Coordinates of C-alpha atoms in Angstrom, one line a residue:
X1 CA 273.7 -5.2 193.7
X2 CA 275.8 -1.5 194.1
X3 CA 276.8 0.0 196.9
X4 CA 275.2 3.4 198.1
X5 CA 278.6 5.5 198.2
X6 CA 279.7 8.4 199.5
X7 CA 283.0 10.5 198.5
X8 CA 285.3 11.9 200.9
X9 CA 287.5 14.3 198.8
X10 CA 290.0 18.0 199.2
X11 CA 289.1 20.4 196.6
X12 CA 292.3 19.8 194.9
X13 CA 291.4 16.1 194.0
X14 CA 287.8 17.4 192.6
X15 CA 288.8 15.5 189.0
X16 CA 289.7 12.0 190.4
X17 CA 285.7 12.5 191.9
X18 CA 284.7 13.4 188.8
X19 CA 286.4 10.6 187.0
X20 CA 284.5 7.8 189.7
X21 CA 281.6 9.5 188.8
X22 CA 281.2 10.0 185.1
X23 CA 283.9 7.3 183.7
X24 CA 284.0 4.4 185.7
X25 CA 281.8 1.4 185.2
X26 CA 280.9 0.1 188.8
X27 CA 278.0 -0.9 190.6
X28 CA 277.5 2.1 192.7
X29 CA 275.3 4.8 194.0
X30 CA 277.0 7.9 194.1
X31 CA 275.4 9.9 197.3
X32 CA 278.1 12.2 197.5
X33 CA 277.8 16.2 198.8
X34 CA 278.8 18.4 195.7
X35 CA 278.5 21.6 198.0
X36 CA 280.1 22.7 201.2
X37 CA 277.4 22.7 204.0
X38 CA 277.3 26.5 205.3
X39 CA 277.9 26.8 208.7
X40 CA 280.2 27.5 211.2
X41 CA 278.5 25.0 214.3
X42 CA 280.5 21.9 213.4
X43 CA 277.4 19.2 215.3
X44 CA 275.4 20.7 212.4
X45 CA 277.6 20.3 209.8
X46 CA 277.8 16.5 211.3
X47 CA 274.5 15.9 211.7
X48 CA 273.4 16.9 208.0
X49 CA 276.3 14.8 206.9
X50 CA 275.2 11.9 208.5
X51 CA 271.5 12.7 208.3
X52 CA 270.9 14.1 204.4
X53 CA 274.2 12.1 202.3
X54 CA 275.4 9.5 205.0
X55 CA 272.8 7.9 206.4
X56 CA 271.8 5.0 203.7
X57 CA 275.5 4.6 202.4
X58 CA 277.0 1.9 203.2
X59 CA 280.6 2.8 202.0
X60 CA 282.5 5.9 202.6
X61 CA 285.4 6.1 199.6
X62 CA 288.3 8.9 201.2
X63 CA 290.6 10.2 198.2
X64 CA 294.3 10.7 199.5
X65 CA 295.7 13.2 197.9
X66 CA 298.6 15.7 199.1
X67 CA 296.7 17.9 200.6
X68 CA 294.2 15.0 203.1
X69 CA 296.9 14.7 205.9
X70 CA 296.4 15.4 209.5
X71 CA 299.3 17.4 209.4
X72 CA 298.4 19.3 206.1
X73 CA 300.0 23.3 207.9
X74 CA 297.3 25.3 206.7
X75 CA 294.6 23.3 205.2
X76 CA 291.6 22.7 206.8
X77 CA 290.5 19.0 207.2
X78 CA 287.2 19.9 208.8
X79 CA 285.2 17.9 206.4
X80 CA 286.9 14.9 205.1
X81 CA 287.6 14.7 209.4
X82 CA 283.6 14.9 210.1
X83 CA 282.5 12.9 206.9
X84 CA 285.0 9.8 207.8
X85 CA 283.4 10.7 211.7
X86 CA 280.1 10.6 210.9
X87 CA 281.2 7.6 208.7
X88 CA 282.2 5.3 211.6
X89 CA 279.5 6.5 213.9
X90 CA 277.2 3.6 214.7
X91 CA 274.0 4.9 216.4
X92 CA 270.4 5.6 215.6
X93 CA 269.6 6.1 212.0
X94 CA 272.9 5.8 211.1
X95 CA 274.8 2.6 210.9
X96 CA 278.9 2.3 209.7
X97 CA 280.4 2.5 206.8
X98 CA 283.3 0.2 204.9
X99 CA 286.0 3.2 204.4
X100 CA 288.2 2.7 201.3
X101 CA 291.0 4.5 201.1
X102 CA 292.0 5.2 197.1
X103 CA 295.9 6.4 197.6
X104 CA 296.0 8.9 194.6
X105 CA 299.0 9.0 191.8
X106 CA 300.9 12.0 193.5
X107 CA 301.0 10.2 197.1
X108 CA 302.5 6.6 195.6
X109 CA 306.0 7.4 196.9
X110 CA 305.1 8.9 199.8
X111 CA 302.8 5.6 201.3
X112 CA 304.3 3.1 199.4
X113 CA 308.1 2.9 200.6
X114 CA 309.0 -0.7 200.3
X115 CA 310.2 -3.2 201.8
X116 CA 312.4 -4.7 204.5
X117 CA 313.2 -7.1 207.8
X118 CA 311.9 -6.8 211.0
X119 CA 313.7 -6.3 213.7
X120 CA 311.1 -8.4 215.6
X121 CA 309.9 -11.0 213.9
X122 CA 313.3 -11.0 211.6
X123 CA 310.4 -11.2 208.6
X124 CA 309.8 -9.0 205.2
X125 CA 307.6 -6.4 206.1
X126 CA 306.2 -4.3 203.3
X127 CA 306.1 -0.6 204.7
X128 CA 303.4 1.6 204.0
X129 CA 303.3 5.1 205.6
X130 CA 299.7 5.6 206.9
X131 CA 300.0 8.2 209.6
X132 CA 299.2 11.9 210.2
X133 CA 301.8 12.7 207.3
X134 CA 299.8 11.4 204.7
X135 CA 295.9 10.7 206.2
X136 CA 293.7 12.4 208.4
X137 CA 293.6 10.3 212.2
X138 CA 290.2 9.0 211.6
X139 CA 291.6 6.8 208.7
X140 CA 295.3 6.0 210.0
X141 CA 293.8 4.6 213.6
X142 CA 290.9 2.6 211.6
X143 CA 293.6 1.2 209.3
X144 CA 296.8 0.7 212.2
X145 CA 294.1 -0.6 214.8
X146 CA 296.5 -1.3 218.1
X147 CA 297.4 -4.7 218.3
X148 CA 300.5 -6.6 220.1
X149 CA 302.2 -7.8 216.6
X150 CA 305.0 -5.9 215.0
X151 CA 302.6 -5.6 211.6
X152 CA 299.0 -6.3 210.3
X153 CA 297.2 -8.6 208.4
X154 CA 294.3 -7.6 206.1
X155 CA 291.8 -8.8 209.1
X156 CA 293.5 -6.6 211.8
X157 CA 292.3 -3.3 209.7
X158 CA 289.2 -1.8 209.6
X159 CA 290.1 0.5 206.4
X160 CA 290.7 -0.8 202.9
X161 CA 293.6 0.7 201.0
X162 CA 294.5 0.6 197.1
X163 CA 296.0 2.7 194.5
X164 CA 294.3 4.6 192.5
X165 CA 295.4 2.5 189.5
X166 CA 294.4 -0.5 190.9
X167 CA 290.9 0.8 192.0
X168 CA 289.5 2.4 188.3
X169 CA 290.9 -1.2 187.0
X170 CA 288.2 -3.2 189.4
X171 CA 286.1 -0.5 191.1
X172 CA 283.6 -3.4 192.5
X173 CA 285.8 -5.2 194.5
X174 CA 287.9 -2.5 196.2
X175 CA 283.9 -1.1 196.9
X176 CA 282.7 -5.0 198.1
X177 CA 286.1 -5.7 200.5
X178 CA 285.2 -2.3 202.1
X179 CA 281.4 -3.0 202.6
X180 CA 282.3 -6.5 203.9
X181 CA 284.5 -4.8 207.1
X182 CA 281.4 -3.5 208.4
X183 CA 280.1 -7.4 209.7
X184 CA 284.2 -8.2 210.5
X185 CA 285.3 -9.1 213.7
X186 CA 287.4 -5.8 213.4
X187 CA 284.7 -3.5 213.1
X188 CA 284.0 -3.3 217.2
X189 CA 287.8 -1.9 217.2
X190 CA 287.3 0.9 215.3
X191 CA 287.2 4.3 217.1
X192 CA 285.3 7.3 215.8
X193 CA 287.6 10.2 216.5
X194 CA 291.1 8.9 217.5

């Protein structure tokens, strides 16, 4: 059975959207907002997030392009900042959702920057650059949850991350790991706005 899915996306990545939508063959329910809510009073903008496109998703898929960081200069992550908000909000008519994280082609050498040893553990550590350089806060806390080790295993992360290539090559599972995190042991870690 598909997933009800919503899209978190910059204007700039409008095609990779487009391509989930019309070219893919997945399992999926595409409930995403195709036009900007028009208002100024951000708790409405959130509430008709979560109430009219959110609210019987169960996944929340967040494009990361070039122009999704925290620390973006001038671009304005209102949105993709409410919709992954309103996406881990657990409350009354509204229950969380699995966040996948599709790393787009023009961010692979930005996240993706190897590997090397710990100075810790003394240990191979592949590192990937989640932080407010390349992802809004919502997404780099749910995905570095604070822990006492020196890295993370798949179970001490809320958020699911692949690259794009990866994802268009087997939609459905990238789509089933993130709607599993929402019954994980992980899941009462997560933190709304970080």
């Amino acid at each position: 059975m598909g997933h009800k899915c919503f899209i978190s996306f910059k204007t700039e990545d409008t095609a990779y959207k487009k391509y989930i939508q019309e070219n893919l063959d997945c399992n999926m329910i595409d409930k995403s907002l195709d036009e900007a809510i028009e208002s100024d009073n951000e708790e409405y903008i959130m509430r008709k997030i979560r109430e009219d496109y959110l609210s019987d998703t169960t996944v929340t898929i967040f494009l990361i392009g070039q122009h999704s960081a925290e620390n973006s200069g001038f671009q304005d992550q209102t949105f993709i900042k409410k919709e992954l908000q309103a996406s881990l909000y657990n409350g009354q008519n509204n229950t969380k959702n699995g966040i996948l994280g599709i790393v787009l082609p023009n961010m692979y050498d930005k996240i993706y920057t190897g590997n090397g040893i710990c100075k810790t553990c003394n240990s191979s550590h592949t590192y990937v650059n989640i932080n407010d350089n390349t992802v809004v806060k919502e997404f780099s806390y749910n995905y570095y949850i604070p822990n006492n080790k020196c890295s993370w295993a798949p179970a001490d992360r809320y958020c699911i991350l692949v690259k794009w290539s990866d994802f268009v090559d087997k939609p459905e599972k990238y789509i089933d790991l993130a709607f599993n995190k929402r019954t994980s042991e992980i899941s009462s870690k997560t933190k709304v706005r970080p």
